[in-house]
XYZ file of N, CA and C in Angstrom:
798
model
N 147.960 146.774 -18.723
C 146.489 147.521 -18.913
C 145.852 147.017 -20.060
N 144.477 147.049 -20.114
C 143.811 146.693 -21.315
C 143.878 147.701 -22.309
N 143.408 147.398 -23.639
C 143.445 148.293 -24.651
C 142.808 149.663 -24.209
N 143.413 150.802 -24.316
C 142.904 152.042 -23.758
C 141.819 152.637 -24.684
N 140.985 153.531 -24.180
C 139.988 154.217 -24.851
C 140.537 155.665 -24.710
N 140.990 156.255 -25.919
C 141.749 157.577 -25.883
C 140.843 158.529 -26.887
N 140.664 159.667 -26.356
C 140.213 160.786 -27.214
C 141.034 161.955 -27.163
N 141.243 162.777 -28.137
C 141.953 163.964 -28.274
C 141.095 164.992 -29.131
N 140.957 166.190 -28.455
C 140.237 167.301 -29.111
C 141.022 168.426 -29.406
N 141.135 169.193 -30.477
C 141.652 170.540 -30.411
C 141.321 171.537 -29.431
N 142.078 172.366 -29.055
C 141.583 173.407 -27.891
C 140.577 174.235 -28.324
N 139.852 174.794 -27.395
C 138.890 175.849 -27.715
C 139.774 177.164 -28.147
N 139.219 178.015 -28.946
C 140.009 179.240 -29.467
C 140.638 179.930 -28.341
N 139.888 180.215 -27.205
C 140.481 180.907 -26.114
C 141.674 180.394 -25.527
N 141.997 179.138 -25.669
C 143.267 178.483 -25.131
C 144.296 178.033 -26.251
N 144.066 178.348 -27.430
C 144.812 177.763 -28.549
C 146.178 178.317 -28.563
N 146.514 179.440 -27.897
C 147.813 180.095 -28.062
C 148.752 179.251 -26.905
N 148.095 178.510 -25.949
C 148.794 178.013 -24.834
C 148.670 176.437 -25.012
N 147.523 175.875 -25.350
C 147.137 174.443 -25.198
C 147.085 173.876 -26.579
N 147.608 172.644 -26.767
C 147.541 171.908 -28.032
C 146.192 171.203 -28.077
N 145.604 170.814 -26.949
C 144.359 170.229 -27.018
C 143.886 169.615 -25.755
N 142.880 168.995 -25.659
C 142.306 168.287 -24.453
C 142.033 166.768 -24.868
N 142.396 165.803 -23.844
C 142.306 164.482 -24.039
C 141.739 163.724 -22.889
N 141.186 162.625 -23.278
C 140.759 161.635 -22.119
C 141.205 160.226 -22.334
N 141.487 159.497 -21.254
C 141.891 158.228 -21.241
C 141.436 157.423 -20.324
N 140.837 156.157 -20.797
C 140.236 155.163 -19.788
C 140.899 153.808 -20.203
N 141.348 153.195 -19.152
C 141.947 151.793 -19.234
C 141.899 151.114 -17.939
N 142.051 149.753 -17.897
C 142.198 148.961 -16.749
C 143.668 148.691 -16.549
N 144.116 149.116 -15.385
C 145.602 148.817 -14.998
C 145.768 147.382 -14.379
N 146.689 146.820 -14.832
C 147.110 145.540 -14.207
C 148.040 145.509 -12.960
N 148.421 146.723 -12.751
C 149.451 146.840 -11.599
C 150.814 146.808 -12.151
N 150.996 146.450 -13.492
C 152.502 146.513 -13.811
C 152.890 148.006 -14.197
N 154.250 148.063 -14.160
C 154.784 149.393 -14.371
C 154.694 149.716 -16.053
N 154.284 150.976 -16.222
C 154.088 151.410 -17.586
C 154.958 152.809 -17.643
N 155.511 153.000 -18.831
C 156.497 154.134 -19.106
C 155.850 155.103 -19.975
N 155.943 156.486 -19.596
C 155.592 157.630 -20.478
C 157.013 158.219 -20.760
N 157.277 158.473 -22.068
C 158.581 159.129 -22.451
C 158.161 160.640 -22.823
N 159.192 161.547 -22.552
C 158.977 162.864 -22.828
C 158.799 163.124 -24.156
N 157.863 164.085 -24.593
C 157.569 164.602 -25.810
C 157.732 166.100 -26.061
N 158.068 166.728 -24.941
C 158.351 168.082 -24.774
C 157.160 168.885 -24.369
N 156.090 168.399 -24.169
C 154.822 168.925 -23.786
C 154.550 168.770 -22.216
N 154.067 169.843 -21.674
C 153.519 169.728 -20.272
C 152.169 169.228 -20.285
N 151.571 168.775 -19.228
C 150.154 168.423 -19.260
C 149.511 168.759 -17.878
N 148.298 169.382 -17.884
C 147.504 169.408 -16.681
C 146.782 168.189 -16.729
N 146.806 167.453 -15.603
C 146.245 166.097 -15.487
C 145.073 166.175 -14.261
N 143.927 165.673 -14.763
C 142.786 165.561 -13.778
C 142.250 164.096 -13.708
N 142.514 163.420 -12.613
C 142.073 162.146 -12.421
C 140.545 161.954 -11.930
N 139.798 161.167 -12.508
C 138.424 161.092 -12.225
C 138.139 159.744 -11.315
N 139.346 159.092 -11.184
C 139.213 157.930 -10.171
C 140.516 157.969 -9.419
N 140.863 156.887 -8.731
C 142.115 156.977 -7.938
C 143.419 157.250 -8.782
N 144.095 158.127 -8.488
C 145.354 158.217 -9.352
C 146.370 157.145 -9.298
N 147.092 157.003 -10.247
C 148.175 155.941 -10.219
C 149.348 156.264 -9.369
N 150.077 155.150 -9.048
C 151.455 155.467 -8.401
C 152.433 155.778 -9.295
N 153.237 156.707 -8.876
C 154.478 157.181 -9.730
C 155.727 156.754 -9.012
N 156.701 156.173 -9.891
C 158.006 155.704 -9.422
C 158.842 157.115 -8.997
N 159.136 157.128 -7.721
C 160.013 158.244 -7.257
C 161.175 157.790 -6.461
N 162.414 157.801 -6.972
C 163.543 157.156 -6.533
C 163.392 155.710 -6.414
N 163.475 155.071 -5.187
C 163.386 153.614 -5.004
C 162.030 153.306 -4.688
N 161.043 154.047 -4.547
C 159.716 153.778 -3.991
C 158.661 154.237 -5.023
N 157.330 154.271 -4.526
C 156.180 154.721 -5.329
C 155.406 155.618 -4.522
N 154.795 156.760 -5.211
C 154.159 157.825 -4.533
C 152.802 157.954 -5.325
N 151.706 158.096 -4.581
C 150.537 158.263 -5.299
C 150.375 159.677 -5.865
N 150.025 159.881 -7.113
C 149.923 161.147 -7.825
C 148.700 161.948 -7.166
N 148.825 163.315 -7.277
C 147.639 164.149 -6.880
C 146.521 163.872 -7.661
N 145.245 164.378 -7.349
C 144.156 164.192 -8.177
C 144.193 165.252 -9.282
N 144.739 166.424 -9.014
C 144.863 167.482 -10.008
C 146.252 168.132 -10.017
N 147.058 167.963 -11.086
C 148.317 168.577 -11.054
C 148.772 168.752 -12.430
N 149.920 169.645 -12.578
C 150.655 169.765 -13.733
C 151.859 168.943 -13.834
N 151.942 168.122 -14.687
C 153.257 167.417 -14.878
C 154.117 168.382 -15.635
N 155.307 168.748 -15.007
C 156.076 169.853 -15.450
C 156.978 169.377 -16.669
N 157.823 170.184 -17.133
C 158.825 169.831 -18.265
C 159.500 168.555 -18.006
N 159.409 167.517 -18.921
C 160.067 166.225 -18.691
C 161.244 165.979 -19.510
N 162.321 165.590 -18.885
C 163.536 165.210 -19.779
C 164.088 163.880 -19.240
N 163.068 162.968 -18.761
C 163.422 161.701 -18.404
C 162.165 160.847 -18.426
N 162.289 159.508 -18.352
C 161.153 158.610 -18.526
C 160.343 158.828 -17.117
N 158.931 158.714 -17.329
C 158.053 158.713 -16.105
C 157.427 157.162 -16.152
N 157.533 156.609 -14.893
C 156.962 155.295 -14.733
C 155.861 155.371 -13.745
N 154.677 154.843 -14.155
C 153.453 154.740 -13.551
C 153.001 153.218 -13.228
N 152.134 152.967 -12.246
C 151.596 151.794 -11.914
C 150.200 152.053 -11.552
N 149.153 151.222 -12.278
C 147.854 151.392 -11.832
C 147.263 150.103 -11.713
N 146.531 149.848 -10.570
C 145.819 148.639 -10.410
C 144.361 148.960 -10.469
N 143.614 148.525 -11.379
C 142.250 148.867 -11.542
C 142.027 149.993 -12.556
N 140.742 150.597 -12.430
C 140.428 151.650 -13.387
C 141.253 152.890 -13.485
N 141.565 153.346 -14.633
C 142.149 154.521 -14.885
C 141.227 155.334 -15.633
N 140.880 156.510 -15.330
C 139.971 157.348 -15.967
C 140.434 158.944 -15.761
N 141.081 159.415 -16.803
C 141.740 160.791 -16.638
C 141.487 161.634 -17.776
N 141.427 162.966 -17.448
C 141.377 164.112 -18.484
C 142.508 164.787 -18.459
N 143.242 165.202 -19.687
C 144.372 165.994 -19.503
C 144.269 167.194 -20.604
N 144.970 168.203 -20.199
C 145.092 169.360 -21.123
C 146.518 169.536 -21.438
N 146.933 169.371 -22.751
C 148.173 169.310 -23.268
C 148.686 170.698 -23.699
N 149.732 171.237 -23.146
C 150.346 172.527 -23.443
C 151.060 172.419 -24.733
N 151.248 173.505 -25.498
C 152.248 173.388 -26.565
C 153.604 173.367 -25.952
N 154.695 172.804 -26.649
C 156.039 172.726 -26.001
C 156.702 173.956 -25.666
N 156.085 175.111 -26.319
C 156.664 176.343 -26.001
C 155.812 177.204 -24.943
N 154.973 176.543 -24.321
C 153.922 177.377 -23.549
C 153.848 177.186 -22.034
N 154.725 176.441 -21.475
C 154.633 176.195 -20.107
C 154.670 177.484 -19.329
N 155.571 178.421 -19.831
C 155.754 179.613 -19.151
C 154.537 180.589 -19.053
N 153.414 180.140 -19.751
C 152.217 180.905 -19.509
C 151.488 180.646 -18.160
N 151.977 179.629 -17.498
C 151.298 179.271 -16.168
C 152.153 179.863 -14.926
N 153.386 180.305 -15.226
C 154.207 180.657 -14.084
C 155.553 181.288 -14.754
N 156.215 182.056 -14.072
C 157.435 182.686 -14.573
C 158.699 181.773 -14.495
N 158.652 180.723 -13.773
C 159.875 179.910 -13.762
C 159.291 178.523 -13.912
N 159.022 178.084 -15.279
C 158.616 176.683 -15.489
C 159.530 175.657 -15.152
N 160.934 176.085 -15.214
C 161.893 175.041 -14.874
C 161.836 174.509 -13.440
N 161.167 175.216 -12.540
C 160.844 174.737 -11.259
C 160.049 173.585 -11.122
N 159.326 173.183 -12.231
C 158.413 172.092 -12.202
C 159.012 170.886 -12.894
N 160.152 170.967 -13.344
C 160.779 169.857 -14.167
C 160.616 168.537 -13.428
N 160.241 167.603 -14.293
C 160.347 166.193 -13.904
C 159.457 165.784 -12.612
N 158.293 166.524 -12.397
C 157.489 166.173 -11.278
C 156.108 166.636 -11.462
N 155.212 166.035 -10.629
C 153.697 166.209 -10.644
C 153.637 167.370 -9.654
N 153.194 168.641 -9.881
C 153.003 169.746 -9.173
C 151.559 169.925 -8.893
N 151.105 169.779 -7.591
C 149.793 170.024 -7.332
C 149.201 171.284 -7.929
N 148.077 171.133 -8.602
C 147.553 172.255 -9.394
C 147.176 173.536 -8.562
N 146.678 173.145 -7.317
C 146.318 174.358 -6.552
C 147.447 175.307 -6.298
N 148.732 174.962 -6.196
C 149.735 175.732 -6.014
C 150.157 176.613 -7.271
N 149.547 176.162 -8.387
C 149.750 177.074 -9.556
C 148.562 178.016 -9.935
N 147.374 177.336 -9.731
C 146.240 178.032 -10.226
C 145.267 178.434 -9.174
N 145.531 178.080 -7.826
C 144.561 178.499 -6.746
C 143.306 177.779 -6.773
N 142.275 178.475 -6.730
C 140.930 177.853 -6.475
C 140.460 177.382 -7.907
N 141.103 177.816 -8.932
C 140.853 177.247 -10.254
C 140.976 175.841 -10.452
N 142.034 175.249 -9.585
C 142.454 173.941 -9.657
C 141.364 173.074 -9.260
N 140.550 173.415 -8.322
C 139.523 172.655 -7.753
C 138.279 172.594 -8.833
N 138.174 173.811 -9.356
C 136.985 174.118 -10.259
C 137.250 173.171 -11.545
N 138.624 173.093 -11.979
C 138.955 172.228 -13.116
C 138.615 170.665 -12.763
N 139.012 170.286 -11.751
C 138.840 168.961 -11.311
C 137.200 168.719 -11.212
N 136.465 169.400 -10.758
C 135.054 169.457 -10.689
C 134.435 169.319 -11.933
N 135.005 170.085 -12.892
C 134.384 170.047 -14.385
C 134.760 168.658 -14.991
N 136.050 168.181 -14.716
C 136.460 166.913 -15.324
C 135.562 165.886 -14.832
N 135.225 166.008 -13.548
C 134.461 164.753 -12.968
C 132.928 164.753 -13.327
N 132.463 166.109 -13.658
C 131.080 166.146 -13.799
C 130.477 166.292 -15.174
N 131.330 166.777 -16.039
C 130.987 166.740 -17.447
C 130.760 165.482 -18.064
N 129.682 165.383 -18.902
C 129.346 164.116 -19.517
C 130.010 163.841 -20.728
N 130.606 164.905 -21.439
C 131.336 164.609 -22.663
C 132.701 165.511 -22.616
N 133.714 165.054 -23.445
C 134.983 165.762 -23.434
C 134.696 167.185 -24.030
N 133.804 167.376 -24.816
C 133.530 168.570 -25.589
C 133.025 169.569 -24.558
N 132.103 169.158 -23.578
C 131.481 170.069 -22.557
C 132.697 170.257 -21.647
N 133.520 169.373 -21.195
C 134.709 169.600 -20.430
C 135.569 170.711 -20.990
N 135.802 170.536 -22.378
C 136.869 171.572 -22.888
C 136.164 173.003 -22.832
N 134.948 173.126 -23.070
C 134.353 174.487 -23.063
C 134.421 175.048 -21.568
N 134.089 174.208 -20.744
C 133.998 174.695 -19.183
C 135.535 174.931 -18.772
N 136.483 174.107 -19.246
C 137.911 174.453 -18.864
C 138.367 175.664 -19.286
N 138.047 176.132 -20.623
C 138.369 177.264 -21.216
C 137.961 178.451 -20.373
N 136.778 178.408 -19.947
C 136.193 179.568 -19.044
C 137.050 179.860 -17.839
N 137.420 178.491 -17.205
C 138.203 178.590 -15.998
C 139.628 179.012 -16.204
N 140.304 178.482 -17.305
C 141.637 178.638 -17.399
C 142.140 179.967 -18.027
N 141.239 180.567 -18.903
C 141.734 181.726 -19.784
C 142.133 182.871 -18.837
N 141.469 183.142 -17.666
C 141.993 184.184 -16.876
C 143.296 184.007 -16.189
N 143.696 182.728 -16.111
C 144.957 182.264 -15.435
C 146.136 182.243 -16.249
N 145.946 182.603 -17.510
C 147.085 182.507 -18.413
C 147.772 183.938 -18.583
N 149.197 183.902 -18.673
C 149.857 185.154 -18.867
C 150.954 184.684 -19.950
N 150.807 185.040 -21.156
C 151.779 184.505 -22.239
C 152.850 185.450 -22.116
N 154.095 184.862 -21.915
C 155.410 185.642 -21.904
C 155.867 186.269 -23.266
N 156.288 187.401 -23.277
C 156.799 187.915 -24.714
C 157.675 186.908 -25.346
N 158.391 186.049 -24.788
C 159.387 185.234 -25.755
C 158.681 184.035 -26.330
N 157.434 183.946 -25.987
C 156.775 182.546 -26.434
C 156.589 182.483 -27.955
N 156.382 183.579 -28.633
C 156.297 183.579 -30.121
C 157.640 183.218 -30.642
N 158.613 183.794 -30.121
C 160.035 183.538 -30.568
C 160.383 182.042 -30.424
N 160.063 181.554 -29.191
C 160.393 179.950 -28.962
C 159.558 179.229 -29.808
N 158.288 179.620 -30.096
C 157.487 178.684 -30.917
C 158.078 178.677 -32.288
N 158.709 179.795 -32.796
C 159.289 179.697 -34.045
C 160.543 178.926 -34.039
N 161.389 179.042 -32.932
C 162.534 178.004 -32.899
C 162.178 176.666 -32.805
N 161.159 176.266 -32.203
C 160.829 174.773 -32.117
C 160.337 174.273 -33.371
N 159.451 175.140 -33.996
C 158.867 174.750 -35.340
C 160.020 174.684 -36.432
N 161.001 175.577 -36.396
C 162.239 175.440 -37.206
C 162.909 173.998 -37.006
N 163.152 173.718 -35.678
C 163.859 172.489 -35.398
C 163.083 171.228 -35.845
N 161.662 171.249 -35.663
C 160.829 170.239 -36.104
C 160.727 170.101 -37.659
N 160.737 171.272 -38.292
C 160.798 171.242 -39.806
C 162.072 170.995 -40.422
N 163.055 170.856 -39.688
C 164.453 170.710 -40.288
C 165.161 171.842 -40.755
N 164.698 173.090 -40.480
C 165.293 174.254 -40.693
C 166.530 174.709 -39.939
N 166.521 173.996 -38.928
C 167.537 174.160 -37.833
C 167.772 172.880 -37.116
N 169.140 172.542 -36.692
C 169.353 171.354 -36.082
C 170.172 171.454 -34.810
N 170.579 172.765 -34.527
C 171.432 173.081 -33.405
C 171.052 174.571 -32.790
N 171.531 174.674 -31.635
C 171.448 175.968 -30.992
C 171.967 177.047 -31.800
N 173.197 176.828 -32.233
C 173.896 177.789 -33.176
C 173.113 178.093 -34.325
N 172.415 177.186 -34.866
C 171.562 177.390 -36.095
C 170.329 178.227 -35.745
N 169.693 178.089 -34.569
C 168.737 178.885 -34.091
C 169.254 180.380 -33.854
N 170.250 180.337 -33.204
C 171.034 181.872 -32.969
C 171.207 182.639 -34.410
N 171.701 181.783 -35.427
C 172.026 182.477 -36.629
C 170.684 182.989 -37.303
N 169.745 182.053 -37.205
C 168.385 182.447 -37.875
C 167.796 183.643 -37.191
N 167.843 183.690 -35.812
C 167.254 184.818 -35.062
C 168.154 186.061 -35.005
N 169.377 185.934 -35.556
C 170.320 187.071 -35.370
C 170.660 187.531 -33.917
N 170.756 186.388 -33.118
C 171.080 186.737 -31.613
C 172.173 185.786 -31.150
N 172.426 185.662 -29.956
C 173.390 184.825 -29.369
C 172.749 183.437 -28.987
N 173.618 182.524 -28.650
C 173.112 181.196 -28.139
C 172.740 181.388 -26.799
N 173.380 182.268 -25.985
C 172.854 182.517 -24.614
C 171.578 183.001 -24.672
N 171.213 183.943 -25.531
C 169.868 184.536 -25.686
C 168.874 183.448 -25.954
N 169.143 182.572 -26.955
C 168.259 181.464 -27.280
C 168.130 180.601 -25.956
N 169.025 180.452 -25.239
C 168.862 179.641 -24.065
C 167.943 180.089 -22.958
N 168.168 181.403 -22.754
C 167.248 182.232 -21.811
C 165.804 182.098 -22.341
N 165.530 182.121 -23.498
C 164.220 182.155 -24.076
C 163.496 180.854 -23.789
N 164.361 179.734 -24.125
C 163.700 178.443 -23.952
C 163.443 178.168 -22.501
N 164.515 178.621 -21.501
C 164.095 178.402 -20.093
C 162.820 179.039 -19.779
N 162.564 180.259 -20.183
C 161.443 181.109 -19.764
C 160.223 180.431 -20.331
N 160.297 180.006 -21.442
C 158.887 179.558 -22.332
C 158.720 178.179 -21.944
N 159.689 177.270 -21.774
C 159.653 175.766 -21.953
C 159.903 175.175 -20.557
N 160.791 175.836 -19.739
C 161.291 175.164 -18.625
C 162.303 174.116 -18.977
N 162.819 173.961 -20.181
C 163.821 173.139 -20.600
C 164.731 173.979 -21.376
N 165.979 173.372 -21.323
C 167.072 173.928 -22.099
C 166.799 173.702 -23.650
N 167.426 174.645 -24.507
C 167.179 174.360 -25.858
C 167.845 172.948 -26.361
N 169.042 172.573 -25.644
C 169.725 171.313 -25.979
C 168.719 170.102 -25.655
N 167.998 170.347 -24.452
C 167.072 169.176 -24.186
C 165.908 169.033 -25.016
N 165.368 170.226 -25.591
C 164.368 170.266 -26.512
C 164.650 169.575 -27.878
N 165.940 169.937 -28.442
C 166.657 169.274 -29.452
C 166.719 167.744 -29.253
N 167.168 167.364 -28.181
C 167.379 165.820 -27.760
C 165.907 165.097 -27.791
N 164.953 165.809 -27.240
C 163.527 165.097 -27.249
C 163.072 165.088 -28.598
N 163.313 166.134 -29.412
C 162.672 166.033 -30.735
C 163.418 164.809 -31.559
N 164.652 164.808 -31.338
C 165.445 163.671 -32.137
C 164.932 162.349 -31.597
N 164.922 162.144 -30.364
C 164.292 160.938 -29.791
C 162.900 160.621 -30.365
N 161.915 161.631 -30.411
C 160.753 161.329 -30.915
C 160.732 160.858 -32.357
N 161.483 161.562 -33.266
C 161.712 161.087 -34.664
C 162.025 159.674 -34.707
N 163.147 159.245 -33.871
C 163.591 157.954 -33.859
C 162.460 156.853 -33.438
N 161.830 157.285 -32.292
C 160.741 156.373 -31.813
C 159.698 156.103 -32.766
N 159.276 157.173 -33.508
C 158.284 156.974 -34.403
C 158.703 156.099 -35.670
N 159.889 156.206 -36.101
C 160.432 155.428 -37.046
C 160.611 153.927 -36.645
N 161.021 153.791 -35.431
C 160.944 152.298 -34.809
C 159.588 151.742 -34.890
N 158.644 152.440 -34.339
C 157.308 152.152 -34.195
C 156.756 151.583 -35.684
N 157.182 152.312 -36.632
C 156.698 152.082 -37.949
C 157.326 151.034 -38.673
N 158.479 150.352 -37.986
C 159.152 149.270 -38.586
C 160.517 149.487 -39.028
N 161.154 150.671 -38.949
C 162.387 150.854 -39.441
C 163.553 150.049 -38.756
N 164.543 149.844 -39.472
C 165.633 149.127 -38.804
C 166.260 150.162 -37.775
N 166.868 149.576 -36.754
C 167.434 150.582 -35.735
C 168.422 151.408 -36.346
N 169.285 150.993 -37.096
C 170.349 151.663 -37.566
C 169.777 152.907 -38.521
N 168.754 152.576 -39.200
C 168.263 153.362 -40.162
C 167.530 154.539 -39.413
N 166.850 154.009 -38.323
C 166.114 155.114 -37.396
C 167.054 156.178 -36.793
N 168.183 155.582 -36.381
C 169.334 156.435 -35.815
C 169.760 157.379 -36.825
N 170.075 157.071 -37.870
C 170.596 157.831 -39.062
C 169.753 158.837 -39.283
N 168.408 158.580 -39.714
C 167.431 159.409 -40.233
C 166.940 160.509 -39.085
N 167.101 160.041 -37.642
C 166.660 161.201 -36.768
C 167.872 162.000 -36.406
N 169.133 161.832 -36.774
C 170.142 162.708 -36.601
C 171.106 162.209 -35.641
N 171.158 160.855 -35.217
C 172.088 160.465 -34.123
C 173.328 160.136 -34.842
N 174.506 160.303 -34.052
C 175.841 160.017 -34.634
C 176.008 158.577 -35.018
N 175.240 157.729 -34.158
C 175.428 156.165 -34.596
C 174.214 155.563 -33.612
N 174.114 154.363 -33.966
C 173.142 153.494 -33.074
C 173.330 153.537 -31.615
N 174.665 153.517 -31.183
C 175.029 153.483 -29.685
C 174.472 154.919 -29.129
N 174.661 155.931 -29.970
C 174.214 157.290 -29.495
C 172.782 157.211 -29.080
N 171.891 156.691 -30.015
C 170.463 156.522 -29.955
C 170.210 155.739 -28.715
N 170.770 154.588 -28.536
C 170.427 153.711 -27.509
C 170.703 154.411 -26.011
N 171.685 155.262 -26.045
C 172.096 156.042 -24.777
C 170.914 156.947 -24.520
N 170.389 157.548 -25.508
C 169.174 158.517 -25.335
C 167.983 157.797 -24.961
N 167.670 156.623 -25.596
C 166.546 155.886 -25.226
C 166.588 155.260 -23.711
N 167.704 154.973 -23.352
C 167.756 154.551 -21.833
C 167.465 155.786 -20.951
N 167.888 156.847 -21.304
C 167.530 158.108 -20.473
C 166.046 158.511 -20.591
N 165.515 158.629 -21.936
C 164.392 159.276 -22.152
C 163.145 158.159 -22.042
N 163.500 157.084 -22.373
C 162.387 155.952 -22.529
C 162.553 154.782 -21.365
N 163.632 154.889 -20.631
C 163.837 153.964 -19.619
C 164.278 152.490 -20.161
N 164.412 152.455 -21.461
C 164.629 151.090 -21.969
C 165.551 151.359 -23.327
N 166.021 150.235 -23.956
C 166.667 150.254 -25.244
C 165.739 150.510 -26.257
N 166.162 150.797 -27.520
C 165.166 150.971 -28.541
C 164.170 149.954 -28.944
N 164.819 148.721 -28.971
C 164.107 147.445 -29.459
C 162.651 147.350 -28.871
N 162.530 147.371 -27.393
C 161.124 147.216 -26.961
C 160.092 148.227 -27.357
N 160.707 149.338 -27.956
C 159.653 150.467 -28.478
C 158.769 149.934 -29.404
N 159.042 148.675 -30.186
C 158.197 147.960 -31.196
C 156.908 147.424 -30.584
N 157.101 147.151 -29.267
C 155.948 146.357 -28.626
C 154.967 147.490 -28.250
N 153.633 147.036 -28.244
C 152.531 147.954 -27.923
C 152.573 148.360 -26.384
N 152.116 149.520 -26.209
C 152.081 149.837 -24.518
C 150.803 150.881 -24.533
N 150.235 150.952 -23.228
C 149.106 151.554 -23.050
C 149.166 153.152 -23.402
N 150.393 153.754 -23.100
C 150.413 155.191 -23.329
C 151.076 155.520 -24.727
N 151.056 154.575 -25.733
C 151.469 154.783 -27.033
C 150.548 155.822 -27.694
N 149.218 155.915 -27.147
C 148.153 156.624 -27.776
C 148.559 158.181 -27.525
N 149.366 158.496 -26.708
C 149.759 159.813 -26.500
C 150.625 160.531 -27.549
N 151.298 159.493 -28.264
C 152.258 159.949 -29.267
C 151.698 159.872 -30.766
N 150.557 159.157 -30.735
C 149.873 159.139 -32.186
C 149.226 160.425 -32.593
N 149.166 160.489 -33.910
C 148.514 161.829 -34.508
C 147.207 161.937 -33.915
N 146.859 163.202 -33.374
C 145.450 163.426 -32.916
C 144.521 163.380 -34.033
N 143.283 162.883 -33.558
C 142.120 162.640 -34.450
C 141.814 163.975 -35.020
N 141.214 164.039 -36.309
C 140.824 165.313 -36.815
C 139.286 165.565 -36.594
């Protein structure tokens, strides 16, 4: 794909508890396979042009025009020939459960949005395709989505758990349980309800993200592994094969979806 044009905006106040922001991406696809690695966040995806092909098993399937990509714990491989023009709404990593009571049912797949939001799905797609600016799209999406959200009571607890992991205040499920004064089993149930991922998967994805960022910044592979919390470089390589579909070294090369992992514009 050619150099992408990417924008990211903070969410409207009405959506801030659930959504991290709204983004747009335009690029020209070469037809070659491109990989998106999990970062712990689900996305509502609204295609304004023909959707790309997604690798499913040994074949390729056209993505829906409007869908939720559920909690990911593996690499996603896409192929686009020609124009890609897409709007996305990124959920916080602790907020998938605000769209439904069993977010784990959406794991690792593109779920047609109509099955989750009903008629609001088409309204969102219409907004994405008709609004002239991302700001206007964001405001209109807030009006449509706010009535569809039901924040589960565990969301606040899981947000605290995930922020503790990201800030280095906890490194394991046992650490989280000790901080919360509860059992590891309770921590696990909270993560499943709020994220659709296990606590262990969230920890693995965060560790992978730290290593990926360090490698992108030029760190030696052994240093990136140690600083991210891997037992050794071989441990990191195994995680990269699973989560990025490749060994760590190719991460240094630029790729069209790198923009998804960059710090949002202020």
